[in-house]
Amino acid sequence: MKKSTSLLVLWSAGILLSLTACGSKIESPKATSSEESTAQTSSQANAQGKYGIGDKITFDGQAEYTITGVEWSEERNQFDQSHPEKVLKVSYNVTNLSDKDLLIGSDIDLYVGGKKMGTYPNIVD
């Protein structure tokens, strides 16, 4: 269970930061309830939706994501049919700020230049 959670977290982080590293805007994850999720950040750059290594992003007071690394990956998933030219691997840590179990990454949509990006099942170290 712990390994699968780690894989899901890393996969989600990769998606989240892949768009960030391209200098694009990141949309907040979709809310699981009727309330909208909001990102609370401490720096002015984060108010514009740009995040870097070491930045912390708090979503709806439920989870805190800390970006720990970004790198281009040469590894490709042999079972994926998309054959992407580039894959950006984003690493992050997630802290659950609530007393409830937290599902990570299932409702995150990423956008670059107003265009929704796809996901890629990358290998987790």
Short mmCIF file of C-alpha atoms in Angstrom, two decimals, residues 12-54:
data_model
loop_
_atom_site.label_atom_id
_atom_site.label_comp_id
_atom_site.label_asym_id
_atom_site.label_seq_id
_atom_site.Cartn_x
_atom_site.Cartn_y
_atom_site.Cartn_z
CA SER A 12 0.93 13.11 -9.75
CA ALA A 13 3.92 15.30 -9.01
CA GLY A 14 5.37 14.57 -12.40
CA ILE A 15 2.22 15.75 -14.05
CA LEU A 16 1.93 18.78 -11.81
CA LEU A 17 5.43 20.03 -12.35
CA SER A 18 5.83 19.07 -15.98
CA LEU A 19 3.72 22.03 -16.87
CA THR A 20 5.27 24.25 -14.24
CA ALA A 21 8.78 23.76 -15.60
CA CYS A 22 7.59 24.94 -19.00
CA GLY A 23 6.74 28.31 -17.43
CA SER A 24 3.05 27.78 -17.64
CA LYS A 25 0.05 28.28 -15.44
CA ILE A 26 -1.15 25.44 -13.19
CA GLU A 27 -4.82 25.08 -12.42
CA SER A 28 -5.90 23.94 -8.98
CA PRO A 29 -7.13 20.35 -8.70
CA LYS A 30 -10.85 19.78 -9.07
CA ALA A 31 -12.73 19.88 -5.80
CA THR A 32 -14.16 16.59 -4.57
CA SER A 33 -17.03 18.48 -2.98
CA SER A 34 -19.11 21.43 -4.12
CA GLU A 35 -16.47 23.82 -2.87
CA GLU A 36 -13.72 24.98 -5.20
CA SER A 37 -10.14 24.21 -4.24
CA THR A 38 -7.88 27.17 -3.83
CA ALA A 39 -4.12 27.36 -3.78
CA GLN A 40 -2.58 29.41 -1.01
CA THR A 41 1.00 30.50 -1.52
CA SER A 42 3.42 32.83 0.18
CA SER A 43 5.24 34.45 -2.73
CA GLN A 44 4.05 36.88 -5.37
CA ALA A 45 5.28 34.61 -8.19
CA ASN A 46 3.03 31.83 -6.92
CA ALA A 47 0.01 34.12 -7.17
CA GLN A 48 0.59 33.99 -10.95
CA GLY A 49 0.52 30.16 -10.94
CA LYS A 50 4.27 29.64 -11.33
CA TYR A 51 6.04 27.35 -8.90
CA GLY A 52 9.62 26.21 -8.48
CA ILE A 53 11.70 23.74 -6.51
CA GLY A 54 11.13 24.19 -2.79
#
